[in-house]
Coordinates of C-alpha atoms and ligand atoms in Angstrom, one line a residue:
Chain A
M61 CA -0.2 0.5 0.0
P62 CA 1.3 3.2 -1.0
A63 CA 1.3 6.0 2.3
P64 CA -2.1 8.7 1.3
T65 CA -0.5 11.4 -0.1
P66 CA -2.2 14.8 2.0
R67 CA -4.7 16.1 0.1
R68 CA -4.1 19.1 -2.3
R69 CA -6.5 22.1 -1.4
L70 CA -8.6 23.5 -4.8
T71 CA -6.0 26.6 -6.2
G72 CA -7.6 29.8 -6.2
L73 CA -10.3 29.7 -9.4
A74 CA -9.4 33.6 -10.0
A75 CA -6.2 32.3 -10.5
V76 CA -6.9 29.3 -12.1
A77 CA -9.1 31.5 -14.5
L78 CA -6.5 33.9 -15.8
L79 CA -3.7 31.0 -16.0
A80 CA -6.2 28.7 -18.1
G81 CA -6.6 32.0 -20.3
L82 CA -2.4 31.7 -21.2
G83 CA -3.0 27.8 -21.8
L84 CA -1.8 27.3 -18.1
T85 CA -3.0 25.1 -15.5
A86 CA -1.7 25.4 -11.5
C87 CA -1.7 22.8 -9.6
G88 CA -1.0 22.3 -5.6
S89 CA -1.8 23.8 -2.1
G90 CA -1.6 27.3 -1.5
D91 CA -4.6 29.9 -1.9
D92 CA -1.6 32.5 -2.8
V93 CA -0.5 31.4 -6.1
E94 CA 3.2 32.0 -6.5
L95 CA 4.0 31.9 -9.6
V96 CA 8.3 31.7 -10.8
E97 CA 8.1 33.8 -13.6
G98 CA 10.3 33.7 -16.7
V99 CA 11.1 30.3 -15.6
T100 CA 9.8 27.8 -18.2
E101 CA 10.9 24.3 -18.8
Q102 CA 10.3 22.0 -21.5
V103 CA 8.9 18.0 -20.8
D104 CA 8.4 16.7 -25.1
A105 CA 6.6 13.6 -25.8
L106 CA 8.0 11.8 -28.0
D107 CA 7.3 8.8 -30.2
N108 CA 7.5 6.7 -26.8
S109 CA 9.4 8.8 -24.4
F110 CA 9.3 11.6 -22.4
A111 CA 12.5 14.4 -22.6
P112 CA 13.8 14.8 -20.7
E113 CA 12.7 12.7 -18.7
E114 CA 13.3 13.9 -15.1
I115 CA 13.5 17.6 -14.1
T116 CA 14.5 19.8 -11.2
V117 CA 12.4 23.1 -11.7
P118 CA 11.1 26.0 -8.4
A119 CA 7.7 25.5 -7.2
G120 CA 5.9 27.8 -9.6
A121 CA 8.0 27.6 -12.3
E122 CA 5.5 26.8 -16.1
I123 CA 6.5 23.3 -17.2
E124 CA 5.3 22.9 -20.8
F125 CA 4.6 19.7 -22.1
R126 CA 4.7 19.8 -25.7
N127 CA 3.7 16.0 -27.9
R128 CA 6.6 16.5 -31.0
G129 CA 5.7 13.0 -32.3
R130 CA 3.2 11.8 -33.8
N131 CA 1.0 9.5 -32.1
D132 CA -1.2 9.7 -29.4
H133 CA 0.5 10.4 -26.0
N134 CA -1.5 12.1 -22.7
V135 CA 0.0 12.7 -19.1
I136 CA -0.9 11.1 -16.3
P137 CA -0.1 11.7 -12.5
A138 CA 1.2 8.4 -11.1
D139 CA 0.3 9.2 -7.4
P140 CA -2.8 8.4 -8.2
D141 CA -4.4 11.7 -5.6
E142 CA -2.7 13.8 -8.1
D143 CA -5.1 15.2 -10.4
W144 CA -3.4 16.8 -13.0
T145 CA -3.6 14.4 -15.8
I146 CA -3.1 15.8 -19.9
E147 CA -5.7 14.5 -21.9
V148 CA -5.1 12.8 -25.1
E149 CA -7.3 15.6 -26.5
D150 CA -5.9 18.5 -25.6
F151 CA -2.6 17.1 -26.4
K152 CA -2.4 15.9 -30.2
P153 CA 0.7 16.1 -32.1
G154 CA 1.5 19.7 -33.0
S155 CA -1.1 21.4 -31.0
P156 CA -0.4 24.4 -28.8
P157 CA 2.1 23.3 -25.3
T158 CA -0.6 22.8 -22.6
S159 CA 1.3 24.2 -19.1
V160 CA 1.6 22.9 -15.5
R161 CA 3.0 25.2 -12.9
F162 CA 3.2 23.2 -9.3
T163 CA 3.3 25.4 -5.7
E164 CA 3.8 22.7 -3.3
P165 CA 8.2 21.3 -3.3
G166 CA 7.5 17.1 -4.1
T167 CA 8.8 14.6 -6.6
Y168 CA 5.5 14.6 -9.4
D169 CA 6.1 11.7 -10.8
Y170 CA 4.2 10.6 -14.4
Y171 CA 3.3 8.4 -17.4
C172 CA 1.5 8.3 -20.3
S173 CA -1.2 5.4 -20.3
I174 CA -1.0 4.3 -23.4
H175 CA 2.5 4.0 -23.9
G176 CA 3.6 2.8 -20.2
T177 CA 2.3 2.3 -16.8
A178 CA 2.4 4.8 -13.5
T179 CA 6.6 2.9 -13.0
A180 CA 8.1 1.3 -16.7
G181 CA 7.6 2.3 -20.1
M182 CA 6.9 6.1 -21.1
I183 CA 7.2 7.7 -17.4
G184 CA 9.0 11.2 -16.2
S185 CA 8.9 12.8 -13.6
I186 CA 8.6 16.7 -11.7
T187 CA 11.6 17.4 -9.2
V188 CA 9.6 20.9 -7.5
E189 CA 11.9 22.2 -5.3
G190 CA 10.8 25.3 -2.7
Chain B
M290 CA -14.7 28.8 -34.5
T291 CA -16.3 32.7 -34.1
I292 CA -14.4 34.7 -31.3
T293 CA -17.7 33.6 -28.4
K294 CA -17.5 30.3 -29.2
R295 CA -13.9 30.1 -28.8
L296 CA -14.1 31.8 -24.8
L297 CA -16.8 29.7 -24.2
A298 CA -14.3 26.6 -25.3
V299 CA -11.9 28.7 -23.0
L300 CA -14.2 29.4 -20.2
L301 CA -14.8 25.1 -20.6
A302 CA -11.6 24.7 -20.0
V303 CA -12.0 27.0 -16.9
V304 CA -13.8 24.4 -15.3
F305 CA -13.1 21.4 -15.7
V306 CA -9.2 23.3 -15.1
A307 CA -10.1 23.5 -11.7
A308 CA -12.0 20.4 -11.3
A309 CA -9.1 18.4 -12.0
C310 CA -7.1 20.1 -9.7
G311 CA -9.2 19.3 -6.6
S312 CA -8.8 15.9 -6.6
D313 CA -9.8 15.1 -2.7
G314 CA -8.1 11.9 -3.6
D315 CA -10.3 8.8 -2.4
E316 CA -6.9 7.6 -0.6
S317 CA -7.6 4.4 -0.4
S318 CA -6.1 1.9 -3.6
D319 CA -6.6 0.0 -5.6
A320 CA -3.0 -1.3 -6.7
P321 CA -2.9 -4.8 -7.8
A322 CA -0.6 -6.8 -6.3
A323 CA 2.2 -6.7 -7.4
P324 CA 4.0 -9.6 -9.9
T325 CA 4.9 -13.0 -8.8
C326 CA 6.3 -14.7 -12.0
D327 CA 6.4 -18.5 -10.0
Q328 CA 3.4 -20.5 -11.4
E329 CA 5.3 -23.0 -13.5
G330 CA 2.9 -25.3 -15.8
T331 CA -0.7 -24.0 -17.4
L332 CA -2.2 -21.3 -16.1
N333 CA -5.9 -21.7 -16.8
V334 CA -7.5 -18.3 -17.9
P335 CA -10.9 -18.1 -17.0
D336 CA -10.9 -21.8 -14.5
D337 CA -7.7 -21.6 -12.1
F338 CA -7.6 -17.2 -12.5
D339 CA -10.8 -15.4 -13.8
T340 CA -8.9 -13.0 -16.0
I341 CA -6.0 -12.9 -18.3
Q342 CA -3.8 -9.8 -16.4
E343 CA -4.3 -11.9 -13.0
A344 CA -2.3 -15.7 -15.1
A345 CA -0.6 -13.6 -16.4
D346 CA 1.0 -11.7 -13.4
K347 CA 1.9 -14.7 -12.1
A348 CA 2.8 -16.8 -14.0
A349 CA 6.7 -18.2 -14.0
P350 CA 8.7 -18.2 -16.9
G351 CA 8.0 -20.9 -18.7
A352 CA 4.6 -20.8 -17.8
L353 CA 1.4 -21.7 -20.3
V354 CA -1.6 -18.3 -19.4
L355 CA -3.9 -20.8 -21.9
V356 CA -7.4 -18.4 -22.3
A357 CA -10.6 -20.7 -22.9
E358 CA -13.3 -19.2 -25.9
G359 CA -15.0 -16.1 -24.5
T360 CA -14.6 -12.3 -24.8
Y361 CA -12.1 -10.3 -22.3
E362 CA -12.5 -6.1 -21.9
E363 CA -9.3 -6.4 -20.3
A364 CA -5.8 -4.7 -21.5
V365 CA -3.3 -6.6 -20.5
N366 CA -0.1 -5.3 -18.6
V367 CA 2.6 -8.1 -18.9
T368 CA 5.7 -8.2 -17.0
C369 CA 6.4 -12.0 -15.9
P370 CA 9.4 -12.5 -18.7
D371 CA 9.2 -15.6 -20.8
I372 CA 6.1 -16.5 -20.3
T373 CA 3.5 -17.6 -23.3
I374 CA 0.2 -16.4 -23.1
R375 CA -1.9 -18.5 -26.4
G376 CA -6.0 -18.5 -26.7
I377 CA -7.4 -21.2 -27.9
D378 CA -8.9 -20.6 -30.3
R379 CA -7.6 -17.7 -33.0
N380 CA -11.2 -16.8 -33.8
N381 CA -12.9 -17.0 -30.7
V382 CA -10.9 -15.6 -27.7
V383 CA -11.0 -12.2 -28.0
L384 CA -9.8 -8.9 -25.6
E385 CA -12.5 -6.7 -26.4
G386 CA -11.4 -3.0 -26.4
G387 CA -14.5 -1.0 -26.5
F388 CA -12.5 1.8 -27.5
E389 CA -12.3 2.3 -24.5
L390 CA -9.3 0.6 -22.8
E391 CA -5.9 1.7 -24.4
N392 CA -3.5 -1.6 -25.5
G393 CA -5.1 -5.3 -25.6
I394 CA -1.9 -7.2 -24.8
R395 CA 1.2 -4.6 -23.7
I396 CA 4.5 -6.3 -23.0
L397 CA 6.5 -3.6 -20.5
E398 CA 10.2 -3.6 -20.8
T399 CA 10.2 -7.6 -20.5
D400 CA 11.5 -10.1 -22.8
G401 CA 11.0 -13.5 -23.8
V402 CA 7.2 -13.7 -23.8
V403 CA 4.9 -14.4 -27.3
V404 CA 1.6 -14.4 -27.4
E405 CA -0.4 -16.7 -29.3
N406 CA -3.1 -17.4 -31.0
M407 CA -6.1 -14.8 -30.1
T408 CA -8.2 -12.2 -31.3
A409 CA -8.0 -8.1 -30.4
Q410 CA -9.5 -5.6 -31.2
N411 CA -11.6 -2.6 -30.5
Y412 CA -8.5 -0.4 -28.3
T413 CA -7.7 3.1 -28.4
G414 CA -4.3 2.6 -28.6
N415 CA -2.8 -0.8 -30.0
G416 CA -4.1 -4.9 -30.0
F417 CA -1.1 -6.3 -29.6
F418 CA 2.1 -3.8 -28.5
W419 CA 5.5 -5.1 -27.2
T420 CA 8.0 -2.2 -25.5
G421 CA 11.4 -2.6 -24.6
A422 CA 11.0 -6.6 -24.9
D423 CA 13.9 -8.3 -26.0
G424 CA 12.4 -11.2 -27.6
Y425 CA 9.0 -11.1 -28.6
R426 CA 7.4 -13.4 -30.9
G427 CA 3.8 -13.1 -32.2
S428 CA 1.4 -15.8 -34.0
Y429 CA -1.3 -15.9 -34.8
L430 CA -2.7 -12.9 -33.5
T431 CA -5.3 -10.9 -35.0
A432 CA -6.1 -7.2 -34.5
I433 CA -8.8 -5.6 -36.6
R434 CA -10.1 -2.1 -35.2
N435 CA -6.9 -0.6 -32.8
G436 CA -7.0 3.6 -33.3
D437 CA -3.1 3.4 -32.9
Y438 CA -0.9 0.2 -34.5
G439 CA -2.0 -3.2 -34.6
V440 CA 0.7 -5.3 -33.3
Y441 CA 3.4 -2.9 -32.2
A442 CA 7.2 -3.7 -31.2
Y443 CA 9.3 -0.7 -30.0
G444 CA 12.6 -0.2 -28.9
S445 CA 12.7 -3.8 -29.0
V446 CA 14.7 -6.8 -30.6
N447 CA 15.2 -10.3 -31.0
G448 CA 11.9 -10.7 -33.0
V449 CA 9.0 -12.7 -34.7
F450 CA 5.7 -11.8 -36.3
E451 CA 4.4 -14.6 -38.2
H452 CA 1.1 -15.9 -39.3
S453 CA -0.6 -12.7 -38.1
Y454 CA -3.7 -10.7 -39.5
G455 CA -3.7 -6.2 -38.5
S456 CA -6.8 -4.4 -40.2
G457 CA -8.5 -1.4 -39.1
S458 CA -6.1 0.8 -37.4
P459 CA -5.1 4.5 -39.1
D460 CA -1.8 4.2 -38.2
A461 CA -0.6 0.9 -39.6
G462 CA -1.5 -2.9 -39.6
I463 CA 2.3 -4.2 -38.2
Y464 CA 4.9 -1.4 -36.8
I465 CA 8.4 -2.3 -35.8
G466 CA 10.2 0.5 -34.5
Q467 CA 13.5 2.6 -32.6
C468 CA 15.8 -0.5 -33.1
G469 CA 19.0 0.5 -34.4
D470 CA 19.3 -4.2 -34.7
C471 CA 15.4 -4.6 -35.0
N472 CA 16.1 -8.7 -35.2
A473 CA 13.5 -8.5 -36.4
V474 CA 11.4 -11.6 -38.6
I475 CA 7.6 -10.8 -40.7
D476 CA 6.8 -13.5 -42.4
D477 CA 2.7 -14.9 -43.1
F478 CA 1.6 -11.5 -42.3
T479 CA -1.4 -10.1 -44.2
S480 CA -2.4 -6.1 -43.0
E481 CA -5.6 -4.5 -44.8
W482 CA -8.1 -1.1 -44.3
N483 CA -5.1 0.8 -42.1
G484 CA -3.7 4.0 -43.2
L485 CA -0.1 2.4 -43.7
G486 CA 0.2 -1.7 -44.3
Y487 CA 4.1 -1.9 -41.8
S488 CA 5.3 1.0 -40.7
G489 CA 9.0 1.3 -39.5
T490 CA 10.3 3.8 -37.5
N491 CA 14.3 4.2 -37.9
S492 CA 14.4 -0.3 -37.8
T493 CA 17.5 -1.8 -38.7
N494 CA 18.0 -5.1 -39.8
V495 CA 14.3 -7.1 -40.3
T496 CA 13.3 -9.1 -42.7
I497 CA 9.9 -8.8 -44.0
V498 CA 9.1 -11.5 -46.5
N499 CA 5.0 -13.9 -47.7
S500 CA 3.1 -11.1 -46.2
T501 CA 0.6 -9.0 -47.9
F502 CA -0.5 -5.1 -47.7
R503 CA -3.6 -4.7 -49.3
H504 CA -6.3 -1.6 -49.4
N505 CA -4.2 0.5 -47.1
R506 CA -3.8 3.9 -48.4
S507 CA -0.2 2.8 -48.9
G508 CA 1.4 -0.5 -47.9
I509 CA 5.1 -1.4 -46.6
V510 CA 6.7 1.7 -45.5
P511 CA 9.8 2.1 -44.5
N512 CA 11.0 4.8 -42.7
A513 CA 13.0 8.0 -40.6
G514 CA 12.2 10.7 -38.7
S515 CA 13.9 12.4 -35.7
Y516 CA 11.3 12.3 -33.1
E517 CA 11.6 8.5 -32.2
G518 CA 15.7 7.2 -31.8
C519 CA 18.3 4.4 -33.8
A520 CA 17.2 6.8 -36.8
P521 CA 17.9 6.2 -39.5
P522 CA 16.2 2.4 -40.8
I523 CA 18.9 0.5 -43.1
N524 CA 19.4 -2.6 -43.7
N525 CA 15.5 -3.9 -43.8
T526 CA 15.0 -6.6 -46.3
I527 CA 11.5 -6.9 -47.7
V528 CA 11.2 -10.1 -50.7
G529 CA 7.8 -12.0 -51.5
N530 CA 5.3 -10.1 -50.7
V531 CA 1.5 -9.0 -52.0
A532 CA 1.7 -5.1 -51.7
S533 CA -1.5 -4.3 -54.5
D534 CA -3.9 -2.4 -54.3
N535 CA -2.7 -0.1 -51.9
G536 CA -4.3 3.5 -52.4
N537 CA -7.9 3.3 -50.6
L538 CA -9.2 5.9 -49.2
E539 CA -11.9 4.6 -47.2
T540 CA -9.4 3.5 -44.6
S541 CA -8.8 6.2 -41.5
A542 CA -5.6 6.8 -41.7
I543 CA -3.1 9.1 -39.6
A544 CA -1.8 12.6 -41.4
V545 CA 1.9 11.0 -42.7
A546 CA -0.8 7.8 -44.4
A547 CA -3.4 10.5 -45.9
E548 CA -0.6 12.7 -46.8
F549 CA 1.5 9.4 -49.0
P550 CA -1.5 8.2 -50.3
G551 CA -1.9 5.4 -53.0
V552 CA 1.8 3.3 -53.2
G553 CA 2.6 -0.7 -52.8
I554 CA 6.2 -0.3 -50.8
I555 CA 7.8 3.2 -50.6
I556 CA 11.5 3.2 -49.1
T557 CA 11.6 6.8 -48.1
G558 CA 14.7 7.8 -46.1
S559 CA 16.0 4.6 -45.8
N560 CA 19.2 2.9 -46.1
D561 CA 21.0 -0.4 -48.4
N562 CA 17.9 -2.2 -48.2
F563 CA 17.0 -5.2 -50.2
V564 CA 13.5 -5.3 -51.7
A565 CA 13.2 -8.2 -54.3
R566 CA 10.4 -10.3 -55.8
N567 CA 8.2 -9.2 -54.2
R568 CA 4.0 -8.6 -56.2
V569 CA 3.4 -4.4 -56.9
D570 CA -0.3 -4.5 -58.2
D571 CA -2.3 -1.8 -59.4
N572 CA -1.6 0.7 -56.5
P573 CA -2.8 4.4 -58.2
V574 CA 0.1 6.1 -57.1
A575 CA 3.5 4.3 -57.6
G576 CA 4.1 0.5 -57.0
I577 CA 8.1 1.1 -55.5
L578 CA 8.6 4.2 -54.8
V579 CA 12.0 5.4 -53.2
A580 CA 11.5 8.8 -51.7
P581 CA 13.3 11.4 -49.5
T582 CA 11.5 11.6 -45.7
P583 CA 10.8 15.6 -45.5
E584 CA 10.3 15.5 -41.6
S585 CA 8.9 18.5 -40.8
D586 CA 9.9 20.3 -37.5
P587 CA 12.5 17.5 -36.5
I588 CA 14.4 17.3 -33.2
G589 CA 17.5 16.4 -34.4
P590 CA 19.9 16.7 -37.1
I591 CA 20.0 13.5 -40.1
I592 CA 22.6 10.7 -38.8
E593 CA 24.2 9.2 -41.5
E594 CA 24.0 5.2 -39.9
P595 CA 22.7 3.8 -36.6
D596 CA 24.2 2.6 -33.9
P597 CA 23.4 -1.0 -34.0
D598 CA 22.4 -1.5 -30.2
C599 CA 20.5 1.2 -29.9
T600 CA 16.9 0.6 -29.2
E601 CA 17.1 4.3 -26.8
D602 CA 14.2 7.1 -26.9
S603 CA 15.8 10.3 -29.3
V604 CA 16.7 13.1 -27.2
P605 CA 15.7 16.0 -28.7
V606 CA 19.2 18.7 -29.2
S607 CA 18.3 22.4 -27.3
D608 CA 16.2 24.1 -29.1
A609 CA 19.1 26.9 -31.0
E610 CA 20.1 23.9 -32.4
I611 CA 16.6 22.8 -33.6
A612 CA 16.3 26.3 -35.5
E613 CA 19.3 26.3 -37.4
L614 CA 18.3 22.4 -38.8
P615 CA 15.8 22.6 -42.5
N616 CA 11.8 22.6 -41.7
P617 CA 11.7 19.8 -43.7
L618 CA 14.8 18.4 -42.2
V619 CA 14.6 15.8 -45.5
W620 CA 16.0 12.1 -44.6
H621 CA 17.4 10.5 -48.1
A622 CA 16.5 7.7 -49.6
H623 CA 20.6 5.8 -50.2
R624 CA 21.8 2.4 -51.5
N625 CA 18.2 0.6 -52.1
E626 CA 18.4 -2.5 -54.1
V627 CA 15.1 -2.9 -55.9
V628 CA 15.3 -6.1 -58.2
D629 CA 13.6 -8.7 -59.6
N630 CA 10.2 -7.3 -58.6
L631 CA 6.7 -7.9 -60.6
A632 CA 5.1 -4.4 -60.9
Q633 CA 2.1 -4.3 -63.5
G634 CA -1.1 -2.3 -63.2
N635 CA 0.2 1.1 -61.3
D636 CA -0.6 3.5 -63.8
A637 CA -3.8 2.7 -64.4
N638 CA -4.4 6.3 -63.1
G639 CA -1.6 8.0 -63.8
G640 CA 1.5 6.7 -61.8
W641 CA 4.4 4.6 -62.2
D642 CA 5.3 0.3 -62.0
I643 CA 8.5 2.0 -60.0
M644 CA 9.4 5.3 -59.6
T645 CA 12.7 7.3 -57.9
V646 CA 13.1 11.3 -57.5
E647 CA 16.0 10.8 -55.6
A648 CA 18.9 11.9 -57.6
A649 CA 21.9 9.0 -59.3
D650 CA 24.5 10.1 -56.3
T651 CA 21.9 8.0 -53.8
E652 CA 23.3 5.1 -55.6
N653 CA 19.6 2.8 -55.8
C654 CA 19.7 1.1 -58.6
F655 CA 17.3 -1.0 -60.5
S656 CA 17.8 -4.8 -62.5
G657 CA 15.8 -7.2 -63.5
N658 CA 12.0 -5.6 -62.2
D659 CA 9.3 -6.8 -64.7
A660 CA 7.4 -3.7 -64.5
A661 CA 6.4 -1.4 -68.1
V662 CA 6.0 2.3 -66.7
L663 CA 9.1 3.3 -65.1
S664 CA 10.2 6.8 -63.9
P665 CA 12.4 8.6 -65.2
A666 CA 11.3 5.6 -68.1
D667 CA 15.2 4.9 -68.8
L668 CA 15.5 4.4 -64.7
E669 CA 17.2 0.3 -65.3
Q670 CA 19.9 2.1 -68.0
V671 CA 20.6 5.0 -65.7
A672 CA 20.6 3.3 -62.2
P673 CA 21.0 -0.6 -62.4
C674 CA 22.8 -2.3 -59.5
G675 CA 26.0 -2.6 -59.6
G676 CA 26.7 0.9 -62.1
P677 CA 27.3 2.9 -63.2
F678 CA 25.2 5.3 -62.8
G679 CA 23.4 8.8 -65.4
E680 CA 21.4 11.1 -64.3
I681 CA 17.8 10.7 -63.6
N682 CA 15.4 12.4 -64.4
A683 CA 13.0 12.4 -61.5
E684 CA 9.0 13.9 -62.5
S685 CA 8.1 15.0 -58.8
A686 CA 6.1 17.0 -59.6
A687 CA 4.3 14.9 -61.6
L688 CA 4.9 12.4 -58.3
I689 CA 2.9 15.6 -55.9
G690 CA 0.5 16.6 -58.2
L691 CA -0.7 12.1 -58.1
L692 CA -1.2 12.5 -54.7
D693 CA -2.1 16.1 -54.3
S694 CA -5.3 14.8 -55.9
M695 CA -5.2 11.8 -53.3
Q696 CA -5.3 13.5 -50.5
A697 CA -9.0 12.8 -48.3
D698 CA -9.8 13.1 -44.3
Q699 CA -8.3 10.8 -42.3
N700 CA -12.1 9.1 -41.3
D701 CA -12.8 7.8 -37.3
F702 CA -11.0 3.6 -36.8
E703 CA -14.6 3.2 -35.2
T704 CA -16.7 3.8 -37.4
V705 CA -14.9 2.9 -40.9
E706 CA -16.2 -0.1 -42.2
L707 CA -14.0 -2.5 -42.6
P708 CA -13.8 -6.3 -44.3
D709 CA -14.9 -9.2 -42.2
P710 CA -12.1 -11.6 -42.5
G711 CA -13.3 -15.0 -41.9
D712 CA -11.7 -17.3 -40.0
L713 CA -8.2 -17.5 -39.9
E714 CA -5.9 -20.3 -39.5
N715 CA -5.4 -21.6 -35.5
M716 CA -2.3 -22.2 -34.5
P717 CA -1.6 -25.7 -34.0
D718 CA -2.3 -27.8 -31.6
A719 CA -3.2 -24.8 -29.5
A720 CA -3.6 -26.8 -26.1
T721 CA -1.1 -29.0 -25.7
A722 CA 1.5 -27.8 -27.8
P723 CA 5.1 -26.8 -25.8
T724 CA 6.2 -23.5 -25.0
E725 CA 9.2 -21.8 -25.8
P726 CA 10.6 -18.6 -24.9
A727 CA 10.8 -16.1 -27.6
R728 CA 14.2 -15.1 -28.8
G729 CA 14.6 -14.2 -31.9
P730 CA 13.9 -15.4 -35.3
V731 CA 15.0 -19.7 -35.0
G732 CA 17.4 -20.8 -38.5
E733 CA 18.0 -18.9 -41.0
I734 CA 15.1 -17.8 -43.6
D735 CA 16.6 -19.1 -47.0
I736 CA 16.2 -15.9 -48.5
D737 CA 16.7 -16.8 -51.9
A738 CA 14.8 -19.4 -52.5
I739 CA 11.7 -16.5 -52.4
E740 CA 9.8 -16.2 -54.9
V741 CA 7.6 -13.5 -56.7
P742 CA 3.8 -14.3 -54.9
A743 CA 0.6 -15.9 -57.1
A744 CA -1.4 -12.9 -57.7
P745 CA -4.3 -13.0 -54.6
T746 CA -7.2 -15.1 -55.3
D747 CA -9.5 -13.7 -53.1
Ligands
CU956 CU1 2.8 8.0 -25.0

């Protein structure tokens, strides 16, 4: 049994709405999201891998997921209690990047469910530093 | 889309995003028990185990997961090595994806797994899928109407696909890719009504023999791209196949398949392949076409020779380097040998039986083909195998014009009408045949003994 993870609170809706207008989603705890501007890391979905597979970013930094392969992919948190999925429909080859930001330090593992499981195949990891 | 509609879409997305981020999360876990891979002998489904997944998680190396007749709404992940998963009846052991599940049977970074004698249909991803495997075999498999590939090996080496069937996939009925030395054989495979019959990106040393690729947008297509590792593809052997009656615009097709319809065999961005004694009839653009691959938005440069040890994923070069790359990046085809093929009736639509649009210095060669319409017309004189090479007057504009005339909708794989293949051949003695972990092709195929196949009768 994996250890239960603490429940993550809703990010302030206003912030989310603003971010969504920019194609951003914000996840993590805290009503006041401290966004780090000017730091954008890219993760590319290729066929069938994420590159780079591991990145480290400061809390609040923008991470852009891009599908630069030729096939469908998705981005699913390995921890089922996290909920920052990028669905296939929103992540078609060549479509605009989808951004996420984590405001809470920690390790966020993820995978593509078409080409991997939480532990094997098309997997990746984001380390968020405080 | 009007601005109002776009705004509405954004607002709906906001609601979705907000809900998605606010997971309360059921903190209990329904995670399945870890695989034990420790039960030897025959594991019967459903008599001993309710699901294929439960049995596959228990099976020890050499064990047989034997699946009784029935429909199984499962997406099976295999992580126990050297096991065999076998249906008792190919046509009546059916894995059903219901357009919800992603892959029928997926072998993940696990070696030696055999899957045989069953059907997988209606998966959103793939029917049968090996990734990161050393040693694999799929035999007597039927893959119908799956949303990506029918039978699929990726970053895997030492494999065999044989006596199998794939239809109704928008990418390809069968695919082997990203392997610097795949050491793989495709033998007696029928692939029809797909985007591509066979696709292999960056696959080296794949032998495709005695197989049929028909009624796809295009038939056999080894190809190159920086978006997968192990570029470029080289040294594939394509002998004794039927690649006829492609150019079927009713199939579902991903974009690249829809862009290059109507060809039996396309040797594109691929080097040192041997294409011999195939029957390539009645394709509306070309029977056999040797051409460059124009890769849009590349993430890495041209590579001349693949690393023979490669099964590794592609890693993009820096954005600054990407900005310096040509776009499209053109992977040329070099030193391919196209000999003794029977290519007829590919000109009814204004196309060609055998065509190259590569320059002479690529040293692709053409000899002994039984073909009426060559492009350029003096192809076998200016580019004979053994040389010397003269000037090639490529009819590139005419090719592009013909391809343009055949652009059509990509179509939805879920709803395209497909032919009923009928009852397909079962493996012998499914109930009792011994198991053998997959280690790669067994014995040498006598390529020289393979003749041009007869025309299909159905
Ligand atoms: Cu994927």
